[in-house]
PDB file of C-alpha atoms in Angstrom:
ATOM      1  CA  MET A  21     -16.877   5.784  -2.790  1.00  0.00           C
ATOM      2  CA  THR A  22     -16.148   3.785  -5.713  1.00  0.00           C
ATOM      3  CA  THR A  23     -12.770   2.504  -6.126  1.00  0.00           C
ATOM      4  CA  VAL A  24     -10.697  -0.433  -8.015  1.00  0.00           C
ATOM      5  CA  SER A  25      -9.975  -3.479  -5.664  1.00  0.00           C
ATOM      6  CA  TRP A  26      -7.370  -5.198  -5.897  1.00  0.00           C
ATOM      7  CA  ASP A  27      -8.925  -8.750  -4.797  1.00  0.00           C
ATOM      8  CA  ARG A  28      -9.290 -12.267  -6.002  1.00  0.00           C
ATOM      9  CA  SER A  29     -12.634 -11.415  -5.993  1.00  0.00           C
ATOM     10  CA  PRO A  30     -14.948  -9.010  -8.070  1.00  0.00           C
ATOM     11  CA  VAL A  31     -16.362  -6.215  -6.029  1.00  0.00           C
ATOM     12  CA  PHE A  32     -19.833  -4.499  -6.991  1.00  0.00           C
ATOM     13  CA  THR A  33     -20.094  -1.225  -6.015  1.00  0.00           C
ATOM     14  CA  LEU A  34     -22.938   1.245  -7.608  1.00  0.00           C
ATOM     15  CA  ALA A  35     -23.030   0.214 -11.394  1.00  0.00           C
ATOM     16  CA  PHE A  36     -19.290  -0.644 -10.950  1.00  0.00           C
ATOM     17  CA  ARG A  37     -17.753  -3.692 -10.846  1.00  0.00           C
ATOM     18  CA  GLY A  38     -13.798  -4.051 -10.253  1.00  0.00           C
ATOM     19  CA  ASP A  39     -12.594  -7.530 -11.212  1.00  0.00           C
ATOM     20  CA  ALA A  40      -9.384  -8.913  -9.990  1.00  0.00           C
ATOM     21  CA  VAL A  41      -6.297  -7.576 -10.444  1.00  0.00           C
ATOM     22  CA  THR A  42      -4.174  -8.877  -8.146  1.00  0.00           C
ATOM     23  CA  GLU A  43      -2.406 -11.719 -10.498  1.00  0.00           C
ATOM     24  CA  LYS A  44       1.048 -10.549 -10.898  1.00  0.00           C
ATOM     25  CA  ASP A  45       1.983  -7.773 -13.359  1.00  0.00           C
ATOM     26  CA  HIS A  46      -1.685  -7.041 -14.259  1.00  0.00           C
ATOM     27  CA  ALA A  47      -1.914  -3.849 -15.614  1.00  0.00           C
ATOM     28  CA  VAL A  48      -4.212  -0.883 -15.179  1.00  0.00           C
ATOM     29  CA  PRO A  49      -3.550   2.359 -16.886  1.00  0.00           C
ATOM     30  CA  VAL A  50      -4.215   5.366 -14.858  1.00  0.00           C
ATOM     31  CA  GLN A  51      -3.098   9.022 -14.794  1.00  0.00           C
ATOM     32  CA  VAL A  52      -1.911  11.299 -11.681  1.00  0.00           C
ATOM     33  CA  LEU A  53      -4.706  12.895 -10.181  1.00  0.00           C
ATOM     34  CA  ARG A  54      -2.100  16.352  -9.738  1.00  0.00           C
ATOM     35  CA  ASN A  55      -1.089  16.638 -13.479  1.00  0.00           C
ATOM     36  CA  GLY A  56      -2.715  14.088 -15.445  1.00  0.00           C
ATOM     37  CA  LEU A  57       0.722  12.116 -16.364  1.00  0.00           C
ATOM     38  CA  ARG A  58      -0.623   8.809 -17.983  1.00  0.00           C
ATOM     39  CA  THR A  59       1.486   5.548 -16.831  1.00  0.00           C
ATOM     40  CA  ILE A  60       0.518   1.659 -16.087  1.00  0.00           C
ATOM     41  CA  VAL A  61      -0.042   0.740 -12.420  1.00  0.00           C
ATOM     42  CA  LEU A  62       1.205  -3.122 -12.479  1.00  0.00           C
ATOM     43  CA  ALA A  63       0.278  -5.876  -9.468  1.00  0.00           C
ATOM     44  CA  ARG A  64       2.971  -7.501  -7.702  1.00  0.00           C
ATOM     45  CA  ALA A  65       3.422 -10.244  -5.930  1.00  0.00           C
ATOM     46  CA  ASP A  66       2.890  -8.404  -3.058  1.00  0.00           C
ATOM     47  CA  THR A  67      -0.710  -7.698  -2.904  1.00  0.00           C
ATOM     48  CA  SER A  68      -0.298  -5.046  -0.430  1.00  0.00           C
ATOM     49  CA  GLN A  69       2.151  -2.953  -2.906  1.00  0.00           C
ATOM     50  CA  LEU A  70       1.897  -1.810  -6.468  1.00  0.00           C
ATOM     51  CA  SER A  71       4.406  -0.387  -9.161  1.00  0.00           C
ATOM     52  CA  LEU A  72       4.766   1.795 -11.626  1.00  0.00           C
ATOM     53  CA  ARG A  73       7.578   0.925 -14.094  1.00  0.00           C
ATOM     54  CA  TYR A  74       9.691   2.720 -16.988  1.00  0.00           C
ATOM     55  CA  MET A  75       9.159   6.173 -15.405  1.00  0.00           C
ATOM     56  CA  PRO A  76      11.419   7.855 -16.216  1.00  0.00           C
ATOM     57  CA  VAL A  77      14.042   9.668 -13.518  1.00  0.00           C
ATOM     58  CA  SER A  78      12.272  13.624 -15.051  1.00  0.00           C
ATOM     59  CA  SER A  79       9.045  12.596 -14.405  1.00  0.00           C
ATOM     60  CA  ASP A  80       6.303  14.926 -12.532  1.00  0.00           C
ATOM     61  CA  ILE A  81       5.418  12.653  -9.718  1.00  0.00           C
ATOM     62  CA  GLN A  82       5.761  12.866  -6.123  1.00  0.00           C
ATOM     63  CA  ASN A  83       4.977  11.239  -3.131  1.00  0.00           C
ATOM     64  CA  GLY A  84       1.416  11.281  -1.963  1.00  0.00           C
ATOM     65  CA  ASP A  85       0.029  11.466  -5.527  1.00  0.00           C
ATOM     66  CA  VAL A  86      -3.428   9.855  -6.074  1.00  0.00           C
ATOM     67  CA  LEU A  87      -3.341   7.613  -9.504  1.00  0.00           C
ATOM     68  CA  VAL A  88      -7.102   7.288 -10.737  1.00  0.00           C
ATOM     69  CA  THR A  89      -8.195   5.026 -13.668  1.00  0.00           C
ATOM     70  CA  SER A  90      -7.391   7.152 -16.942  1.00  0.00           C
ATOM     71  CA  GLY A  91     -10.121   4.872 -18.826  1.00  0.00           C
ATOM     72  CA  ILE A  92      -8.440   4.922 -21.903  1.00  0.00           C
ATOM     73  CA  ASP A  93      -8.847   0.847 -21.859  1.00  0.00           C
ATOM     74  CA  GLY A  94     -12.503   1.180 -21.941  1.00  0.00           C
ATOM     75  CA  ILE A  95     -12.616  -1.559 -19.095  1.00  0.00           C
ATOM     76  CA  TYR A  96     -12.563   1.201 -15.985  1.00  0.00           C
ATOM     77  CA  PRO A  97     -13.742   3.989 -15.886  1.00  0.00           C
ATOM     78  CA  GLN A  98     -12.081   7.543 -15.773  1.00  0.00           C
ATOM     79  CA  GLY A  99     -11.583   8.895 -12.426  1.00  0.00           C
ATOM     80  CA  VAL A 100     -11.870   5.840  -9.987  1.00  0.00           C
ATOM     81  CA  PRO A 101      -9.421   6.100  -7.605  1.00  0.00           C
ATOM     82  CA  VAL A 102      -6.690   2.888  -7.602  1.00  0.00           C
ATOM     83  CA  ALA A 103      -3.275   4.065  -5.452  1.00  0.00           C
ATOM     84  CA  LYS A 104      -1.979   6.377  -3.817  1.00  0.00           C
ATOM     85  CA  VAL A 105       1.924   6.963  -4.755  1.00  0.00           C
ATOM     86  CA  ASP A 106       4.270   5.914  -1.261  1.00  0.00           C
ATOM     87  CA  LYS A 107       7.618   5.396  -2.457  1.00  0.00           C
ATOM     88  CA  ILE A 108      10.506   6.920  -5.274  1.00  0.00           C
ATOM     89  CA  GLU A 109      14.004   6.106  -5.765  1.00  0.00           C
ATOM     90  CA  ARG A 110      15.419   8.338  -8.543  1.00  0.00           C
ATOM     91  CA  ASP A 111      18.773   7.017  -9.319  1.00  0.00           C
ATOM     92  CA  PRO A 112      20.996   9.072 -12.222  1.00  0.00           C
ATOM     93  CA  ALA A 113      22.682   6.123 -12.650  1.00  0.00           C
ATOM     94  CA  TYR A 114      19.699   4.516 -14.293  1.00  0.00           C
ATOM     95  CA  PRO A 115      16.911   5.635 -16.928  1.00  0.00           C
ATOM     96  CA  PHE A 116      13.910   4.630 -14.785  1.00  0.00           C
ATOM     97  CA  ALA A 117      12.302   5.591 -11.144  1.00  0.00           C
ATOM     98  CA  ARG A 118      11.528   2.890  -8.935  1.00  0.00           C
ATOM     99  CA  ILE A 119       8.129   3.656  -8.036  1.00  0.00           C
ATOM    100  CA  THR A 120       5.880   1.840  -5.359  1.00  0.00           C
ATOM    101  CA  CYS A 121       2.295   2.809  -4.661  1.00  0.00           C
ATOM    102  CA  LEU A 122      -0.388   1.515  -1.975  1.00  0.00           C
ATOM    103  CA  PRO A 123      -4.020   0.473  -3.447  1.00  0.00           C
ATOM    104  CA  VAL A 124      -6.723   2.693  -1.992  1.00  0.00           C
ATOM    105  CA  ALA A 125      -9.195  -0.370  -1.836  1.00  0.00           C
ATOM    106  CA  GLY A 126      -7.571  -2.103   1.119  1.00  0.00           C
ATOM    107  CA  VAL A 127      -6.803  -5.060   0.206  1.00  0.00           C
ATOM    108  CA  ASP A 128      -6.557  -6.793   3.632  1.00  0.00           C
ATOM    109  CA  ASN A 129      -9.946  -5.608   4.327  1.00  0.00           C
ATOM    110  CA  HIS A 130     -11.983  -7.677   2.402  1.00  0.00           C
ATOM    111  CA  ARG A 131     -13.681 -10.781   2.981  1.00  0.00           C
ATOM    112  CA  LEU A 132     -13.940 -14.039   0.398  1.00  0.00           C
TER     113      LEU A 132
END
């Protein structure tokens, strides 16, 4: 299976090259597999977690949703698994939800 790697070294799987995206605030355009909702997933300082920023509290996103590349950036092909939504915090006092995701590629398992 091809995935986007959240590692510091390039990964070559089939004909797809997944570049390093663990730099803090590195962004990858994605969409929710369940409903096609488009957003951007960002790397955090802690490479074991990713985040979705600026998602309205009313967004149709759920725990367990799978995020795949949207292909809109022309760098990553469409449909490559990136992350799974792990935690959603919705506070009506704030306009945006806090959404934490886990990378699909198993960052901790890569060898350099």
